[in-house]
Amino acid sequence: MLSAAYQMVKGQEVTEIVVPYHVLEEGDTLEGICCRLKDEYGDKRDWREIAFYVCKDNNKKDGWVYLGEKINVRLHVPVETK
């Protein structure tokens, strides 16, 4: 899902996307998921900021993730310029 919200991060225009329903597998951690997705999508924020919003968006009171759980991960990705 792509939102219409655009921001400037360190001089680069970014847009906010939500990677939906990441199904957790054995060995997954919130840190690992955030780090992997931020690298994959080019989000320049610290993984802890991404994790904060994962907890907020998914109504989690703590940072624990569970086997088989589905979560949404909100990322800020660079806007392609032509």
mmCIF file with all atom_site columns, C-alpha atoms in Angstrom:
data_model
loop_
_atom_site.group_PDB
_atom_site.id
_atom_site.type_symbol
_atom_site.label_atom_id
_atom_site.label_alt_id
_atom_site.label_comp_id
_atom_site.label_asym_id
_atom_site.label_entity_id
_atom_site.label_seq_id
_atom_site.pdbx_PDB_ins_code
_atom_site.Cartn_x
_atom_site.Cartn_y
_atom_site.Cartn_z
_atom_site.occupancy
_atom_site.B_iso_or_equiv
_atom_site.pdbx_formal_charge
_atom_site.auth_seq_id
_atom_site.auth_comp_id
_atom_site.auth_asym_id
_atom_site.auth_atom_id
_atom_site.pdbx_PDB_model_num
ATOM 1  C CA . MET A 1 1  ? 0.000  0.000   0.000   1.00 0.00 ? 1  MET A CA 1
ATOM 2  C CA . LEU A 1 2  ? 1.486  3.338   -0.994  1.00 0.00 ? 2  LEU A CA 1
ATOM 3  C CA . SER A 1 3  ? 0.521  6.452   0.903   1.00 0.00 ? 3  SER A CA 1
ATOM 4  C CA . ALA A 1 4  ? 0.490  9.950   -0.489  1.00 0.00 ? 4  ALA A CA 1
ATOM 5  C CA . ALA A 1 5  ? 2.758  11.191  2.302   1.00 0.00 ? 5  ALA A CA 1
ATOM 6  C CA . TYR A 1 6  ? 6.131  12.398  1.042   1.00 0.00 ? 6  TYR A CA 1
ATOM 7  C CA . GLN A 1 7  ? 8.981  13.514  3.248   1.00 0.00 ? 7  GLN A CA 1
ATOM 8  C CA . MET A 1 8  ? 12.531 14.721  2.917   1.00 0.00 ? 8  MET A CA 1
ATOM 9  C CA . VAL A 1 9  ? 15.167 12.630  4.670   1.00 0.00 ? 9  VAL A CA 1
ATOM 10 C CA . LYS A 1 10 ? 18.727 13.942  4.523   1.00 0.00 ? 10 LYS A CA 1
ATOM 11 C CA . GLY A 1 11 ? 17.945 15.843  1.314   1.00 0.00 ? 11 GLY A CA 1
ATOM 12 C CA . GLN A 1 12 ? 16.328 12.869  -0.427  1.00 0.00 ? 12 GLN A CA 1
ATOM 13 C CA . GLU A 1 13 ? 12.612 12.672  -1.119  1.00 0.00 ? 13 GLU A CA 1
ATOM 14 C CA . VAL A 1 14 ? 10.980 9.550   0.314   1.00 0.00 ? 14 VAL A CA 1
ATOM 15 C CA . THR A 1 15 ? 7.498  8.096   0.401   1.00 0.00 ? 15 THR A CA 1
ATOM 16 C CA . GLU A 1 16 ? 5.926  5.906   3.039   1.00 0.00 ? 16 GLU A CA 1
ATOM 17 C CA . ILE A 1 17 ? 4.887  2.345   2.191   1.00 0.00 ? 17 ILE A CA 1
ATOM 18 C CA . VAL A 1 18 ? 3.545  -0.508  4.294   1.00 0.00 ? 18 VAL A CA 1
ATOM 19 C CA . VAL A 1 19 ? 4.905  -4.005  3.769   1.00 0.00 ? 19 VAL A CA 1
ATOM 20 C CA . PRO A 1 20 ? 1.859  -6.043  4.805   1.00 0.00 ? 20 PRO A CA 1
ATOM 21 C CA . TYR A 1 21 ? 1.569  -9.262  6.724   1.00 0.00 ? 21 TYR A CA 1
ATOM 22 C CA . HIS A 1 22 ? 5.120  -10.422 7.150   1.00 0.00 ? 22 HIS A CA 1
ATOM 23 C CA . VAL A 1 23 ? 4.470  -13.961 8.461   1.00 0.00 ? 23 VAL A CA 1
ATOM 24 C CA . LEU A 1 24 ? 6.991  -14.707 11.156  1.00 0.00 ? 24 LEU A CA 1
ATOM 25 C CA . GLU A 1 25 ? 9.017  -17.895 10.973  1.00 0.00 ? 25 GLU A CA 1
ATOM 26 C CA . GLU A 1 26 ? 11.168 -19.686 13.500  1.00 0.00 ? 26 GLU A CA 1
ATOM 27 C CA . GLY A 1 27 ? 14.176 -17.579 14.439  1.00 0.00 ? 27 GLY A CA 1
ATOM 28 C CA . ASP A 1 28 ? 12.655 -14.245 13.328  1.00 0.00 ? 28 ASP A CA 1
ATOM 29 C CA . THR A 1 29 ? 13.186 -11.290 15.640  1.00 0.00 ? 29 THR A CA 1
ATOM 30 C CA . LEU A 1 30 ? 11.788 -7.786  15.391  1.00 0.00 ? 30 LEU A CA 1
ATOM 31 C CA . GLU A 1 31 ? 15.330 -6.440  14.976  1.00 0.00 ? 31 GLU A CA 1
ATOM 32 C CA . GLY A 1 32 ? 16.114 -8.933  12.211  1.00 0.00 ? 32 GLY A CA 1
ATOM 33 C CA . ILE A 1 33 ? 12.903 -8.203  10.313  1.00 0.00 ? 33 ILE A CA 1
ATOM 34 C CA . CYS A 1 34 ? 13.379 -4.432  10.537  1.00 0.00 ? 34 CYS A CA 1
ATOM 35 C CA . CYS A 1 35 ? 17.028 -4.602  9.474   1.00 0.00 ? 35 CYS A CA 1
ATOM 36 C CA . ARG A 1 36 ? 16.316 -6.939  6.563   1.00 0.00 ? 36 ARG A CA 1
ATOM 37 C CA . LEU A 1 37 ? 13.379 -4.909  5.211   1.00 0.00 ? 37 LEU A CA 1
ATOM 38 C CA . LYS A 1 38 ? 15.102 -1.525  5.677   1.00 0.00 ? 38 LYS A CA 1
ATOM 39 C CA . ASP A 1 39 ? 18.054 -2.779  3.641   1.00 0.00 ? 39 ASP A CA 1
ATOM 40 C CA . GLU A 1 40 ? 15.832 -4.388  1.011   1.00 0.00 ? 40 GLU A CA 1
ATOM 41 C CA . TYR A 1 41 ? 13.689 -1.272  0.487   1.00 0.00 ? 41 TYR A CA 1
ATOM 42 C CA . GLY A 1 42 ? 16.361 1.395   1.129   1.00 0.00 ? 42 GLY A CA 1
ATOM 43 C CA . ASP A 1 43 ? 14.910 2.913   4.310   1.00 0.00 ? 43 ASP A CA 1
ATOM 44 C CA . LYS A 1 44 ? 17.649 5.084   5.857   1.00 0.00 ? 44 LYS A CA 1
ATOM 45 C CA . ARG A 1 45 ? 16.181 5.208   9.387   1.00 0.00 ? 45 ARG A CA 1
ATOM 46 C CA . ASP A 1 46 ? 17.563 3.269   12.339  1.00 0.00 ? 46 ASP A CA 1
ATOM 47 C CA . TRP A 1 47 ? 15.922 -0.148  12.787  1.00 0.00 ? 47 TRP A CA 1
ATOM 48 C CA . ARG A 1 48 ? 14.731 0.909   16.280  1.00 0.00 ? 48 ARG A CA 1
ATOM 49 C CA . GLU A 1 49 ? 12.596 3.691   14.821  1.00 0.00 ? 49 GLU A CA 1
ATOM 50 C CA . ILE A 1 50 ? 11.046 1.228   12.362  1.00 0.00 ? 50 ILE A CA 1
ATOM 51 C CA . ALA A 1 51 ? 10.458 -1.250  15.230  1.00 0.00 ? 51 ALA A CA 1
ATOM 52 C CA . PHE A 1 52 ? 8.739  1.489   17.268  1.00 0.00 ? 52 PHE A CA 1
ATOM 53 C CA . TYR A 1 53 ? 6.208  1.993   14.476  1.00 0.00 ? 53 TYR A CA 1
ATOM 54 C CA . VAL A 1 54 ? 5.766  -1.762  13.977  1.00 0.00 ? 54 VAL A CA 1
ATOM 55 C CA . CYS A 1 55 ? 4.731  -2.025  17.638  1.00 0.00 ? 55 CYS A CA 1
ATOM 56 C CA . LYS A 1 56 ? 2.480  1.041   17.373  1.00 0.00 ? 56 LYS A CA 1
ATOM 57 C CA . ASP A 1 57 ? 0.833  0.026   14.075  1.00 0.00 ? 57 ASP A CA 1
ATOM 58 C CA . ASN A 1 58 ? 0.246  -3.571  15.193  1.00 0.00 ? 58 ASN A CA 1
ATOM 59 C CA . ASN A 1 59 ? -0.996 -2.698  18.712  1.00 0.00 ? 59 ASN A CA 1
ATOM 60 C CA . LYS A 1 60 ? 1.905  -4.497  20.367  1.00 0.00 ? 60 LYS A CA 1
ATOM 61 C CA . LYS A 1 61 ? 2.678  -3.522  23.947  1.00 0.00 ? 61 LYS A CA 1
ATOM 62 C CA . ASP A 1 62 ? 6.198  -4.950  23.723  1.00 0.00 ? 62 ASP A CA 1
ATOM 63 C CA . GLY A 1 63 ? 8.765  -5.797  21.073  1.00 0.00 ? 63 GLY A CA 1
ATOM 64 C CA . TRP A 1 64 ? 8.126  -9.528  21.068  1.00 0.00 ? 64 TRP A CA 1
ATOM 65 C CA . VAL A 1 65 ? 7.078  -11.249 17.847  1.00 0.00 ? 65 VAL A CA 1
ATOM 66 C CA . TYR A 1 66 ? 5.647  -14.737 17.683  1.00 0.00 ? 66 TYR A CA 1
ATOM 67 C CA . LEU A 1 67 ? 5.817  -17.699 15.317  1.00 0.00 ? 67 LEU A CA 1
ATOM 68 C CA . GLY A 1 68 ? 3.089  -17.440 12.642  1.00 0.00 ? 68 GLY A CA 1
ATOM 69 C CA . GLU A 1 69 ? 2.201  -13.856 13.598  1.00 0.00 ? 69 GLU A CA 1
ATOM 70 C CA . LYS A 1 70 ? 1.365  -11.443 10.780  1.00 0.00 ? 70 LYS A CA 1
ATOM 71 C CA . ILE A 1 71 ? 2.559  -7.854  11.069  1.00 0.00 ? 71 ILE A CA 1
ATOM 72 C CA . ASN A 1 72 ? 2.651  -4.702  8.963   1.00 0.00 ? 72 ASN A CA 1
ATOM 73 C CA . VAL A 1 73 ? 5.977  -2.880  8.596   1.00 0.00 ? 73 VAL A CA 1
ATOM 74 C CA . ARG A 1 74 ? 5.899  0.816   7.658   1.00 0.00 ? 74 ARG A CA 1
ATOM 75 C CA . LEU A 1 75 ? 8.951  1.926   5.664   1.00 0.00 ? 75 LEU A CA 1
ATOM 76 C CA . HIS A 1 76 ? 10.215 5.187   4.151   1.00 0.00 ? 76 HIS A CA 1
ATOM 77 C CA . VAL A 1 77 ? 11.591 4.428   0.704   1.00 0.00 ? 77 VAL A CA 1
ATOM 78 C CA . PRO A 1 78 ? 13.404 6.725   -1.751  1.00 0.00 ? 78 PRO A CA 1
ATOM 79 C CA . VAL A 1 79 ? 11.291 8.192   -4.540  1.00 0.00 ? 79 VAL A CA 1
ATOM 80 C CA . GLU A 1 80 ? 12.512 7.292   -8.021  1.00 0.00 ? 80 GLU A CA 1
ATOM 81 C CA . THR A 1 81 ? 13.410 10.441  -9.923  1.00 0.00 ? 81 THR A CA 1
ATOM 82 C CA . LYS A 1 82 ? 13.676 10.607  -13.688 1.00 0.00 ? 82 LYS A CA 1
#
